[in-house]
């Protein structure tokens, strides 16, 4: 029997796994894909994420996880009226495959067991444990006293436990060779409603120019992407020589007041699964912070006696109250910049 099973080896699961392992808990970290795995992401570590890495993993983000240009110098927003706002801030440009793999390695070095290529199918709560049904090369199950589900946006394990509305944004980004007249050190977000239903973005990773759009209605994806490329050609002299890769992904559609689902019984939710995400899809900081908060809440109780779940949930909520205030403030801020986000205005 494990003390805790973490489902999903993203920033949430790895942070929770490392924290609990360092404090003597027997931890299993289950990941669907073979590590290192790809996760569609712009890979911007904002200053807050850099600081959390240092705090939770006792090290600065290592060089080998970074791509060129290594330093992200901030974000440039263009609002729905075409006005540009520049926010200068220290940050890093990383590849998620190597960054998340490094986080997982830090968890295993501390003593967590990582089982990749293993899908968690469901969790079944029993009187003394949770049975986690798994699929690796065969179907089998493991037991834990508590489980943290941090399987990301779709949250299929969570959806088997509670009724959660499926409300997503579809993201589409392409990796291109070419040139553009924009400073490669910034992340650019475009909030004009004719360029996307949510936001459109541009950033650079190694020698790729990355253009992305996000929509609610997937049938409009190609239309918005084409409009965005025309816009970037006209305003920033973008010249695409060759498109080498394209990625479609999902993002939670965050609702007003940023509701969060903390879990059900002995199964806690954290990261994107729980609903933690900042505007423009900045989610790594919220992932790490909520994973750590869940772990710290678990550390408050004695796992060898009757589980005091009330204490766990109330500690988890307390530990994430500042994060929720931050999230709401950030969403309210983008609501003031573009009509697309008006629905989030407090
Ligand atoms: C296009 C795009 C760009 C983004 N850019 C940025 C950015 O620049 N900066 C930033 O901070 N954030 C960014 N984000 C958001 C960020 O990627 C997420 O918020 C963050 O990854 C959430 O972390 P997580 O650990 O909760 O989930 P994930 O990182 O999604 O990790 C979940 C893990 O669970 C695994 N899993 C899923 N189902 C199962 C299962 N049943 N069993 C076992 N394992 C399972 C998955 O394979 C995955 O490894 C971006 C998101 C998108 C879509």
GROMACS .gro file of C-alpha atoms and ligand atoms in nm:
model
  399
    1UNK     CA    1   0.000   0.000   0.000
    2UNK     CA    2   0.133   0.343  -0.096
    3UNK     CA    3   0.074   0.645   0.125
    4UNK     CA    4  -0.010   0.861  -0.174
    5UNK     CA    5  -0.052   0.794  -0.545
    6UNK     CA    6  -0.015   1.094  -0.776
    7UNK     CA    7  -0.184   1.059  -1.115
    8UNK     CA    8   0.003   1.262  -1.379
    9UNK     CA    9   0.371   1.362  -1.388
   10UNK     CA   10   0.329   1.726  -1.493
   11UNK     CA   11   0.447   2.014  -1.273
   12UNK     CA   12   0.159   1.950  -1.028
   13UNK     CA   13   0.224   1.580  -0.975
   14UNK     CA   14   0.603   1.614  -0.962
   15UNK     CA   15   0.590   1.897  -0.707
   16UNK     CA   16   0.348   1.708  -0.481
   17UNK     CA   17   0.547   1.384  -0.521
   18UNK     CA   18   0.876   1.546  -0.428
   19UNK     CA   19   0.739   1.733  -0.130
   20UNK     CA   20   0.573   1.423   0.016
   21UNK     CA   21   0.867   1.194  -0.054
   22UNK     CA   22   1.109   1.436   0.111
   23UNK     CA   23   0.890   1.411   0.421
   24UNK     CA   24   0.906   1.034   0.438
   25UNK     CA   25   0.587   0.930   0.259
   26UNK     CA   26   0.575   0.629   0.026
   27UNK     CA   27   0.476   0.780  -0.307
   28UNK     CA   28   0.387   0.645  -0.651
   29UNK     CA   29   0.380   0.885  -0.946
   30UNK     CA   30   0.186   0.741  -1.238
   31UNK     CA   31   0.224   0.886  -1.591
   32UNK     CA   32   0.032   0.786  -1.901
   33UNK     CA   33   0.315   0.854  -2.150
   34UNK     CA   34   0.677   0.748  -2.166
   35UNK     CA   35   0.889   1.019  -2.003
   36UNK     CA   36   1.016   1.257  -2.127
   37UNK     CA   37   0.676   1.331  -2.282
   38UNK     CA   38   0.560   1.625  -2.491
   39UNK     CA   39   0.307   1.875  -2.357
   40UNK     CA   40   0.184   2.149  -2.587
   41UNK     CA   41   0.299   2.470  -2.420
   42UNK     CA   42   0.465   2.803  -2.495
   43UNK     CA   43   0.715   2.706  -2.228
   44UNK     CA   44   0.742   3.048  -2.063
   45UNK     CA   45   0.847   3.021  -1.698
   46UNK     CA   46   0.740   3.353  -1.551
   47UNK     CA   47   0.935   3.491  -1.254
   48UNK     CA   48   0.684   3.339  -1.012
   49UNK     CA   49   0.742   2.991  -1.164
   50UNK     CA   50   1.121   3.038  -1.149
   51UNK     CA   51   1.094   3.125  -0.779
   52UNK     CA   52   0.866   2.828  -0.708
   53UNK     CA   53   1.110   2.590  -0.879
   54UNK     CA   54   1.386   2.717  -0.652
   55UNK     CA   55   1.164   2.694  -0.343
   56UNK     CA   56   1.014   2.348  -0.409
   57UNK     CA   57   1.307   2.178  -0.587
   58UNK     CA   58   1.599   2.346  -0.406
   59UNK     CA   59   1.767   2.437  -0.734
   60UNK     CA   60   1.742   2.687  -1.016
   61UNK     CA   61   1.588   2.563  -1.340
   62UNK     CA   62   1.876   2.385  -1.518
   63UNK     CA   63   2.015   2.507  -1.851
   64UNK     CA   64   1.946   2.183  -2.036
   65UNK     CA   65   1.569   2.240  -2.009
   66UNK     CA   66   1.596   2.576  -2.185
   67UNK     CA   67   1.567   2.679  -2.548
   68UNK     CA   68   1.687   2.990  -2.729
   69UNK     CA   69   1.657   3.269  -2.641
   70UNK     CA   70   1.693   3.137  -2.286
   71UNK     CA   71   1.564   3.449  -2.118
   72UNK     CA   72   1.206   3.558  -2.164
   73UNK     CA   73   1.188   3.930  -2.092
   74UNK     CA   74   0.814   3.964  -2.052
   75UNK     CA   75   0.488   3.980  -2.241
   76UNK     CA   76   0.352   4.219  -2.499
   77UNK     CA   77  -0.026   4.234  -2.514
   78UNK     CA   78  -0.220   4.393  -2.796
   79UNK     CA   79  -0.569   4.472  -2.672
   80UNK     CA   80  -0.893   4.448  -2.867
   81UNK     CA   81  -0.843   4.804  -2.997
   82UNK     CA   82  -0.498   4.726  -3.130
   83UNK     CA   83  -0.309   4.911  -2.853
   84UNK     CA   84   0.013   4.750  -2.733
   85UNK     CA   85   0.107   4.704  -2.366
   86UNK     CA   86   0.452   4.585  -2.270
   87UNK     CA   87   0.514   4.409  -1.937
   88UNK     CA   88   0.881   4.368  -1.863
   89UNK     CA   89   0.958   4.076  -1.633
   90UNK     CA   90   1.238   3.827  -1.587
   91UNK     CA   91   1.148   3.479  -1.715
   92UNK     CA   92   1.282   3.167  -1.887
   93UNK     CA   93   1.211   2.988  -2.214
   94UNK     CA   94   1.197   2.612  -2.160
   95UNK     CA   95   1.094   2.295  -2.346
   96UNK     CA   96   0.825   2.121  -2.143
   97UNK     CA   97   0.950   1.771  -2.231
   98UNK     CA   98   1.287   1.827  -2.062
   99UNK     CA   99   1.156   2.059  -1.789
  100UNK     CA  100   0.886   1.816  -1.671
  101UNK     CA  101   1.126   1.524  -1.699
  102UNK     CA  102   1.372   1.710  -1.478
  103UNK     CA  103   1.095   1.775  -1.223
  104UNK     CA  104   1.005   1.404  -1.227
  105UNK     CA  105   1.372   1.311  -1.185
  106UNK     CA  106   1.393   1.538  -0.881
  107UNK     CA  107   1.094   1.353  -0.735
  108UNK     CA  108   1.248   1.011  -0.803
  109UNK     CA  109   1.587   1.120  -0.665
  110UNK     CA  110   1.405   1.206  -0.343
  111UNK     CA  111   1.261   0.852  -0.338
  112UNK     CA  112   0.929   0.867  -0.528
  113UNK     CA  113   0.855   0.575  -0.759
  114UNK     CA  114   0.776   0.688  -1.115
  115UNK     CA  115   0.575   0.450  -1.331
  116UNK     CA  116   0.542   0.592  -1.682
  117UNK     CA  117   0.350   0.439  -1.976
  118UNK     CA  118   0.082   0.366  -1.719
  119UNK     CA  119  -0.271   0.503  -1.750
  120UNK     CA  120  -0.486   0.551  -1.442
  121UNK     CA  121  -0.834   0.441  -1.545
  122UNK     CA  122  -1.031   0.509  -1.228
  123UNK     CA  123  -1.019   0.547  -0.851
  124UNK     CA  124  -1.243   0.348  -0.623
  125UNK     CA  125  -1.270   0.464  -0.263
  126UNK     CA  126  -1.279   0.189   0.001
  127UNK     CA  127  -1.305   0.217   0.379
  128UNK     CA  128  -0.928   0.202   0.438
  129UNK     CA  129  -0.780   0.298   0.105
  130UNK     CA  130  -0.833   0.406  -0.254
  131UNK     CA  131  -0.794   0.145  -0.528
  132UNK     CA  132  -0.639   0.295  -0.839
  133UNK     CA  133  -0.709   0.091  -1.152
  134UNK     CA  134  -0.414   0.108  -1.388
  135UNK     CA  135  -0.328   0.002  -1.740
  136UNK     CA  136   0.037  -0.060  -1.825
  137UNK     CA  137   0.125  -0.368  -2.026
  138UNK     CA  138  -0.170  -0.526  -1.843
  139UNK     CA  139  -0.464  -0.422  -1.627
  140UNK     CA  140  -0.396  -0.416  -1.255
  141UNK     CA  141  -0.450  -0.200  -0.949
  142UNK     CA  142  -0.256  -0.034  -0.669
  143UNK     CA  143  -0.375   0.086  -0.329
  144UNK     CA  144  -0.305   0.414  -0.152
  145UNK     CA  145  -0.427   0.587   0.160
  146UNK     CA  146  -0.487   0.902  -0.044
  147UNK     CA  147  -0.468   0.997  -0.412
  148UNK     CA  148  -0.392   1.329  -0.581
  149UNK     CA  149  -0.535   1.347  -0.932
  150UNK     CA  150  -0.324   1.586  -1.140
  151UNK     CA  151  -0.381   1.446  -1.485
  152UNK     CA  152  -0.421   1.784  -1.655
  153UNK     CA  153  -0.687   1.953  -1.859
  154UNK     CA  154  -0.917   1.664  -1.956
  155UNK     CA  155  -0.918   1.520  -1.605
  156UNK     CA  156  -1.074   1.190  -1.710
  157UNK     CA  157  -1.017   1.031  -1.368
  158UNK     CA  158  -1.186   1.326  -1.197
  159UNK     CA  159  -1.482   1.311  -1.435
  160UNK     CA  160  -1.549   0.952  -1.331
  161UNK     CA  161  -1.575   1.067  -0.970
  162UNK     CA  162  -1.776   1.387  -0.996
  163UNK     CA  163  -1.996   1.554  -1.250
  164UNK     CA  164  -1.777   1.830  -1.390
  165UNK     CA  165  -1.886   2.027  -1.696
  166UNK     CA  166  -1.655   1.983  -1.992
  167UNK     CA  167  -1.574   2.337  -2.085
  168UNK     CA  168  -1.264   2.374  -2.298
  169UNK     CA  169  -1.074   2.607  -2.526
  170UNK     CA  170  -0.895   2.442  -2.817
  171UNK     CA  171  -0.543   2.567  -2.882
  172UNK     CA  172  -0.358   2.530  -3.211
  173UNK     CA  173   0.004   2.623  -3.263
  174UNK     CA  174   0.249   2.574  -3.548
  175UNK     CA  175   0.629   2.556  -3.549
  176UNK     CA  176   0.782   2.733  -3.845
  177UNK     CA  177   1.113   2.822  -4.006
  178UNK     CA  178   1.124   3.179  -4.128
  179UNK     CA  179   1.172   3.534  -4.008
  180UNK     CA  180   0.980   3.810  -3.830
  181UNK     CA  181   1.047   4.166  -3.718
  182UNK     CA  182   0.977   4.115  -3.347
  183UNK     CA  183   1.214   4.082  -3.052
  184UNK     CA  184   1.246   3.707  -2.986
  185UNK     CA  185   1.278   3.760  -2.610
  186UNK     CA  186   0.908   3.839  -2.555
  187UNK     CA  187   0.583   3.644  -2.558
  188UNK     CA  188   0.323   3.827  -2.770
  189UNK     CA  189  -0.050   3.791  -2.703
  190UNK     CA  190  -0.317   3.936  -2.934
  191UNK     CA  191  -0.663   3.992  -2.795
  192UNK     CA  192  -0.841   4.129  -3.103
  193UNK     CA  193  -1.166   3.931  -3.149
  194UNK     CA  194  -1.112   3.893  -3.526
  195UNK     CA  195  -0.787   3.698  -3.461
  196UNK     CA  196  -0.923   3.433  -3.222
  197UNK     CA  197  -1.212   3.356  -2.990
  198UNK     CA  198  -0.981   3.379  -2.691
  199UNK     CA  199  -0.625   3.484  -2.767
  200UNK     CA  200  -0.367   3.447  -3.041
  201UNK     CA  201   0.005   3.439  -2.966
  202UNK     CA  202   0.355   3.440  -3.103
  203UNK     CA  203   0.684   3.333  -2.947
  204UNK     CA  204   1.019   3.188  -3.046
  205UNK     CA  205   1.175   2.860  -2.933
  206UNK     CA  206   1.521   2.774  -3.072
  207UNK     CA  207   1.487   2.845  -3.443
  208UNK     CA  208   1.109   2.800  -3.455
  209UNK     CA  209   0.863   3.084  -3.496
  210UNK     CA  210   0.549   2.969  -3.315
  211UNK     CA  211   0.208   3.107  -3.408
  212UNK     CA  212  -0.099   3.002  -3.211
  213UNK     CA  213  -0.471   3.070  -3.186
  214UNK     CA  214  -0.737   2.947  -2.946
  215UNK     CA  215  -1.107   2.895  -3.008
  216UNK     CA  216  -1.425   2.771  -2.842
  217UNK     CA  217  -1.570   2.649  -3.172
  218UNK     CA  218  -1.316   2.417  -3.338
  219UNK     CA  219  -1.475   2.458  -3.681
  220UNK     CA  220  -1.340   2.817  -3.679
  221UNK     CA  221  -0.981   2.721  -3.605
  222UNK     CA  222  -0.848   2.736  -3.961
  223UNK     CA  223  -1.025   3.064  -4.030
  224UNK     CA  224  -0.872   3.238  -3.725
  225UNK     CA  225  -0.529   3.088  -3.785
  226UNK     CA  226  -0.529   3.217  -4.145
  227UNK     CA  227  -0.641   3.563  -4.025
  228UNK     CA  228  -0.367   3.568  -3.763
  229UNK     CA  229  -0.095   3.479  -4.013
  230UNK     CA  230  -0.213   3.755  -4.249
  231UNK     CA  231  -0.207   3.998  -3.953
  232UNK     CA  232   0.148   3.895  -3.854
  233UNK     CA  233   0.267   3.927  -4.216
  234UNK     CA  234   0.116   4.274  -4.244
  235UNK     CA  235   0.213   4.415  -3.902
  236UNK     CA  236   0.540   4.236  -3.823
  237UNK     CA  237   0.667   4.128  -4.163
  238UNK     CA  238   0.637   3.757  -4.075
  239UNK     CA  239   0.776   3.532  -4.349
  240UNK     CA  240   0.705   3.162  -4.311
  241UNK     CA  241   0.941   2.947  -4.518
  242UNK     CA  242   0.830   2.608  -4.391
  243UNK     CA  243   0.582   2.480  -4.134
  244UNK     CA  244   0.744   2.184  -3.960
  245UNK     CA  245   0.494   2.087  -3.692
  246UNK     CA  246   0.142   2.166  -3.570
  247UNK     CA  247  -0.016   2.088  -3.232
  248UNK     CA  248  -0.375   2.092  -3.111
  249UNK     CA  249  -0.445   2.087  -2.738
  250UNK     CA  250  -0.709   2.180  -2.485
  251UNK     CA  251  -0.718   2.437  -2.208
  252UNK     CA  252  -0.980   2.474  -1.935
  253UNK     CA  253  -1.235   2.746  -2.004
  254UNK     CA  254  -1.210   2.927  -1.671
  255UNK     CA  255  -1.542   3.057  -1.544
  256UNK     CA  256  -1.609   3.381  -1.349
  257UNK     CA  257  -1.475   3.374  -0.993
  258UNK     CA  258  -1.234   3.095  -1.099
  259UNK     CA  259  -1.414   2.803  -0.933
  260UNK     CA  260  -1.189   2.523  -0.807
  261UNK     CA  261  -1.280   2.162  -0.733
  262UNK     CA  262  -1.064   2.035  -0.450
  263UNK     CA  263  -1.154   1.668  -0.462
  264UNK     CA  264  -1.390   1.402  -0.345
  265UNK     CA  265  -1.326   1.202  -0.029
  266UNK     CA  266  -0.980   1.046  -0.032
  267UNK     CA  267  -0.913   1.168  -0.386
  268UNK     CA  268  -0.779   1.524  -0.409
  269UNK     CA  269  -0.758   1.725  -0.733
  270UNK     CA  270  -0.474   1.968  -0.811
  271UNK     CA  271  -0.331   2.173  -1.097
  272UNK     CA  272  -0.538   2.214  -1.412
  273UNK     CA  273  -0.757   1.920  -1.308
  274UNK     CA  274  -0.878   2.126  -1.013
  275UNK     CA  275  -0.921   2.442  -1.224
  276UNK     CA  276  -0.599   2.631  -1.148
  277UNK     CA  277  -0.496   2.838  -1.450
  278UNK     CA  278  -0.401   3.200  -1.512
  279UNK     CA  279  -0.489   3.410  -1.818
  280UNK     CA  280  -0.308   3.357  -2.149
  281UNK     CA  281  -0.271   2.994  -2.037
  282UNK     CA  282  -0.005   3.061  -1.775
  283UNK     CA  283  -0.047   2.749  -1.564
  284UNK     CA  284   0.293   2.616  -1.454
  285UNK     CA  285   0.308   2.838  -1.146
  286UNK     CA  286  -0.049   2.748  -1.043
  287UNK     CA  287   0.026   2.380  -1.107
  288UNK     CA  288   0.332   2.375  -0.880
  289UNK     CA  289   0.171   2.590  -0.614
  290UNK     CA  290  -0.147   2.380  -0.594
  291UNK     CA  291   0.048   2.051  -0.601
  292UNK     CA  292   0.259   2.174  -0.312
  293UNK     CA  293  -0.050   2.303  -0.128
  294UNK     CA  294  -0.221   1.963  -0.158
  295UNK     CA  295   0.092   1.786  -0.031
  296UNK     CA  296   0.126   2.024   0.265
  297UNK     CA  297  -0.240   1.968   0.353
  298UNK     CA  298  -0.187   1.592   0.359
  299UNK     CA  299   0.115   1.636   0.586
  300UNK     CA  300  -0.118   1.786   0.847
  301UNK     CA  301  -0.283   1.452   0.927
  302UNK     CA  302  -0.177   1.111   1.051
  303UNK     CA  303  -0.222   0.866   0.765
  304UNK     CA  304  -0.198   0.569   1.001
  305UNK     CA  305  -0.516   0.654   1.189
  306UNK     CA  306  -0.868   0.741   1.081
  307UNK     CA  307  -0.817   0.995   0.806
  308UNK     CA  308  -0.920   1.342   0.912
  309UNK     CA  309  -1.032   1.458   0.569
  310UNK     CA  310  -1.194   1.772   0.703
  311UNK     CA  311  -0.851   1.893   0.815
  312UNK     CA  312  -0.698   1.800   0.480
  313UNK     CA  313  -0.958   1.990   0.276
  314UNK     CA  314  -0.962   2.293   0.500
  315UNK     CA  315  -0.579   2.311   0.497
  316UNK     CA  316  -0.575   2.265   0.119
  317UNK     CA  317  -0.823   2.551   0.076
  318UNK     CA  318  -0.626   2.775   0.314
  319UNK     CA  319  -0.299   2.690   0.142
  320UNK     CA  320  -0.443   2.796  -0.195
  321UNK     CA  321  -0.635   3.105  -0.086
  322UNK     CA  322  -0.357   3.346  -0.195
  323UNK     CA  323  -0.328   3.161  -0.527
  324UNK     CA  324  -0.701   3.202  -0.588
  325UNK     CA  325  -0.685   3.573  -0.510
  326UNK     CA  326  -0.393   3.602  -0.755
  327UNK     CA  327  -0.586   3.408  -1.022
  328UNK     CA  328  -0.897   3.622  -0.986
  329UNK     CA  329  -0.692   3.942  -1.000
  330UNK     CA  330  -0.513   3.829  -1.315
  331UNK     CA  331  -0.839   3.732  -1.490
  332UNK     CA  332  -1.000   4.059  -1.390
  333UNK     CA  333  -0.700   4.240  -1.534
  334UNK     CA  334  -0.731   4.077  -1.879
  335UNK     CA  335  -1.106   4.142  -1.869
  336UNK     CA  336  -1.020   4.512  -1.860
  337UNK     CA  337  -0.805   4.471  -2.173
  338UNK     CA  338  -1.038   4.293  -2.412
  339UNK     CA  339  -1.408   4.232  -2.463
  340UNK     CA  340  -1.335   3.860  -2.519
  341UNK     CA  341  -1.265   3.834  -2.147
  342UNK     CA  342  -1.548   4.061  -2.032
  343UNK     CA  343  -1.731   3.761  -1.887
  344UNK     CA  344  -1.452   3.736  -1.622
  345UNK     CA  345  -1.492   4.092  -1.495
  346UNK     CA  346  -1.560   4.096  -1.120
  347LIG     C1  347  -0.081   2.595  -2.597
  347LIG     C2  348  -0.051   2.610  -2.450
  347LIG     C3  349   0.049   2.697  -2.411
  347LIG     C4  350   0.078   2.712  -2.274
  347LIG     N1  351   0.182   2.794  -2.240
  347LIG     C5  352   0.217   2.808  -2.111
  347LIG     C6  353   0.329   2.887  -2.073
  347LIG     O1  354   0.401   2.942  -2.158
  347LIG     N2  355   0.358   2.899  -1.940
  347LIG     C7  356   0.282   2.839  -1.845
  347LIG     O2  357   0.309   2.858  -1.726
  347LIG     N3  358   0.178   2.760  -1.878
  347LIG     C8  359   0.144   2.740  -2.008
  347LIG     N4  360   0.040   2.659  -2.042
  347LIG     C9  361  -0.039   2.594  -1.935
  347LIG    C10  362   0.037   2.478  -1.875
  347LIG     O3  363   0.086   2.395  -1.977
  347LIG    C11  364  -0.056   2.397  -1.782
  347LIG     O4  365  -0.134   2.483  -1.703
  347LIG    C12  366   0.025   2.304  -1.693
  347LIG     O5  367   0.096   2.211  -1.772
  347LIG    C13  368  -0.066   2.229  -1.596
  347LIG     O6  369   0.012   2.140  -1.523
  347LIG     P1  370  -0.050   2.005  -1.464
  347LIG     O7  371   0.059   1.935  -1.396
  347LIG     O8  372  -0.174   2.039  -1.389
  347LIG     O9  373  -0.098   1.925  -1.593
  347LIG     P2  374  -0.008   1.865  -1.718
  347LIG    O10  375   0.115   1.944  -1.733
  347LIG    O11  376  -0.104   1.860  -1.829
  347LIG    O12  377   0.029   1.723  -1.665
  347LIG    C14  378  -0.067   1.622  -1.654
  347LIG    C15  379   0.001   1.488  -1.677
  347LIG    O13  380  -0.094   1.383  -1.652
  347LIG    C16  381  -0.077   1.283  -1.750
  347LIG     N5  382  -0.203   1.209  -1.758
  347LIG    C17  383  -0.319   1.246  -1.815
  347LIG     N6  384  -0.414   1.153  -1.797
  347LIG    C18  385  -0.355   1.054  -1.726
  347LIG    C19  386  -0.402   0.929  -1.677
  347LIG     N7  387  -0.530   0.890  -1.692
  347LIG     N8  388  -0.314   0.849  -1.611
  347LIG    C20  389  -0.185   0.888  -1.591
  347LIG     N9  390  -0.138   1.006  -1.635
  347LIG    C21  391  -0.222   1.088  -1.701
  347LIG    C22  392  -0.045   1.361  -1.876
  347LIG    O14  393   0.018   1.281  -1.973
  347LIG    C23  394   0.047   1.469  -1.820
  347LIG    O15  395   0.181   1.430  -1.820
  347LIG    C24  396   0.007   2.641  -2.178
  347LIG    C25  397  -0.094   2.552  -2.217
  347LIG    C26  398  -0.123   2.536  -2.352
  347LIG    C27  399  -0.228   2.438  -2.394
   0.00000   0.00000   0.00000
